[in-house]
């Protein structure tokens, strides 16, 4: 079964939605190059919470991508790390139990 990775976060003070979306887009090349990547979406609430949803083929793939997340080795991640309020970030993995088309 595939796994959905949910990363919830808030932006650092002064970061705009446009800057956040651009940083997320820039990080796509890293995420899409990871083994087991299936799809990714970005969403936000009206009160400023952001959600980065990534679907992986397995939990092992999700963990491997997380271990490979290194902005020094992958400069395309630098902007994403810069906009995130690290203290607000949480990551949870869910195993898909059903699917509807």
Short mmCIF file of C-alpha atoms in Angstrom, two decimals:
data_model
loop_
_atom_site.label_atom_id
_atom_site.label_comp_id
_atom_site.label_asym_id
_atom_site.label_seq_id
_atom_site.Cartn_x
_atom_site.Cartn_y
_atom_site.Cartn_z
CA UNK A 1 0.00 0.00 0.00
CA UNK A 2 1.17 3.50 -0.75
CA UNK A 3 1.76 6.10 1.94
CA UNK A 4 0.65 9.71 2.22
CA UNK A 5 3.13 12.02 3.91
CA UNK A 6 1.56 15.12 5.44
CA UNK A 7 3.83 18.01 6.40
CA UNK A 8 2.07 20.86 8.20
CA UNK A 9 3.86 24.16 8.69
CA UNK A 10 3.60 27.92 8.93
CA UNK A 11 5.69 30.49 7.10
CA UNK A 12 8.38 32.65 8.64
CA UNK A 13 7.32 36.23 9.35
CA UNK A 14 7.20 38.37 6.24
CA UNK A 15 7.07 35.48 3.74
CA UNK A 16 4.29 35.85 1.18
CA UNK A 17 2.12 33.09 -0.31
CA UNK A 18 3.73 33.80 -3.68
CA UNK A 19 7.22 33.28 -2.24
CA UNK A 20 6.11 30.09 -0.46
CA UNK A 21 4.57 28.62 -3.60
CA UNK A 22 7.66 29.50 -5.65
CA UNK A 23 9.93 27.81 -3.08
CA UNK A 24 7.71 24.72 -3.11
CA UNK A 25 7.77 24.62 -6.93
CA UNK A 26 11.55 24.91 -6.92
CA UNK A 27 11.78 21.90 -4.56
CA UNK A 28 9.72 19.75 -6.95
CA UNK A 29 12.79 18.55 -8.86
CA UNK A 30 14.23 17.01 -5.70
CA UNK A 31 10.99 15.36 -4.60
CA UNK A 32 10.10 14.04 -8.04
CA UNK A 33 13.58 12.49 -8.43
CA UNK A 34 13.21 10.40 -5.28
CA UNK A 35 12.51 6.68 -5.73
CA UNK A 36 8.90 5.81 -4.96
CA UNK A 37 7.50 9.30 -5.60
CA UNK A 38 3.90 9.23 -6.87
CA UNK A 39 2.36 12.71 -6.50
CA UNK A 40 2.50 15.92 -4.46
CA UNK A 41 0.10 18.75 -3.60
CA UNK A 42 0.29 22.00 -1.64
CA UNK A 43 -2.60 23.58 0.26
CA UNK A 44 -3.19 26.31 2.81
CA UNK A 45 -5.87 27.37 5.28
CA UNK A 46 -7.30 30.85 5.67
CA UNK A 47 -5.42 31.24 8.98
CA UNK A 48 -1.99 30.57 7.43
CA UNK A 49 -1.33 26.88 8.02
CA UNK A 50 0.24 25.12 5.03
CA UNK A 51 0.06 21.45 4.08
CA UNK A 52 2.51 19.66 1.81
CA UNK A 53 1.06 16.27 0.82
CA UNK A 54 3.30 13.71 -0.87
CA UNK A 55 2.28 10.20 -1.87
CA UNK A 56 5.01 7.54 -1.88
CA UNK A 57 4.92 3.91 -3.01
CA UNK A 58 5.84 2.80 0.53
CA UNK A 59 6.84 4.01 3.98
CA UNK A 60 10.41 2.95 3.20
CA UNK A 61 10.42 5.29 0.19
CA UNK A 62 9.07 8.14 2.34
CA UNK A 63 11.76 7.58 4.97
CA UNK A 64 14.50 7.37 2.34
CA UNK A 65 13.39 10.68 0.80
CA UNK A 66 13.35 12.29 4.23
CA UNK A 67 16.88 11.02 4.90
CA UNK A 68 18.04 12.42 1.55
CA UNK A 69 16.53 15.87 2.28
CA UNK A 70 19.76 17.90 2.53
CA UNK A 71 19.72 21.51 1.29
CA UNK A 72 23.53 21.61 1.14
CA UNK A 73 23.57 18.65 -1.26
CA UNK A 74 20.41 19.78 -3.08
CA UNK A 75 20.38 23.59 -3.45
CA UNK A 76 16.87 23.50 -4.93
CA UNK A 77 15.67 22.92 -1.34
CA UNK A 78 17.29 26.08 0.09
CA UNK A 79 14.36 28.41 -0.62
CA UNK A 80 11.87 25.98 0.91
CA UNK A 81 13.90 25.67 4.11
CA UNK A 82 14.26 29.46 4.26
CA UNK A 83 10.50 30.16 4.20
CA UNK A 84 9.47 27.50 6.76
CA UNK A 85 8.90 28.25 10.43
CA UNK A 86 10.77 25.14 11.58
CA UNK A 87 9.14 25.27 15.04
CA UNK A 88 5.69 24.84 13.51
CA UNK A 89 6.50 21.89 11.25
CA UNK A 90 5.06 18.42 11.81
CA UNK A 91 5.28 15.34 9.59
CA UNK A 92 2.91 12.35 9.69
CA UNK A 93 2.67 9.26 7.49
CA UNK A 94 -0.62 7.51 6.68
CA UNK A 95 -0.96 4.15 4.93
CA UNK A 96 -3.70 4.30 2.30
CA UNK A 97 -6.50 1.87 3.12
CA UNK A 98 -8.91 2.73 0.32
CA UNK A 99 -9.17 4.79 -2.83
CA UNK A 100 -11.97 6.33 -4.87
CA UNK A 101 -11.66 7.59 -8.41
#
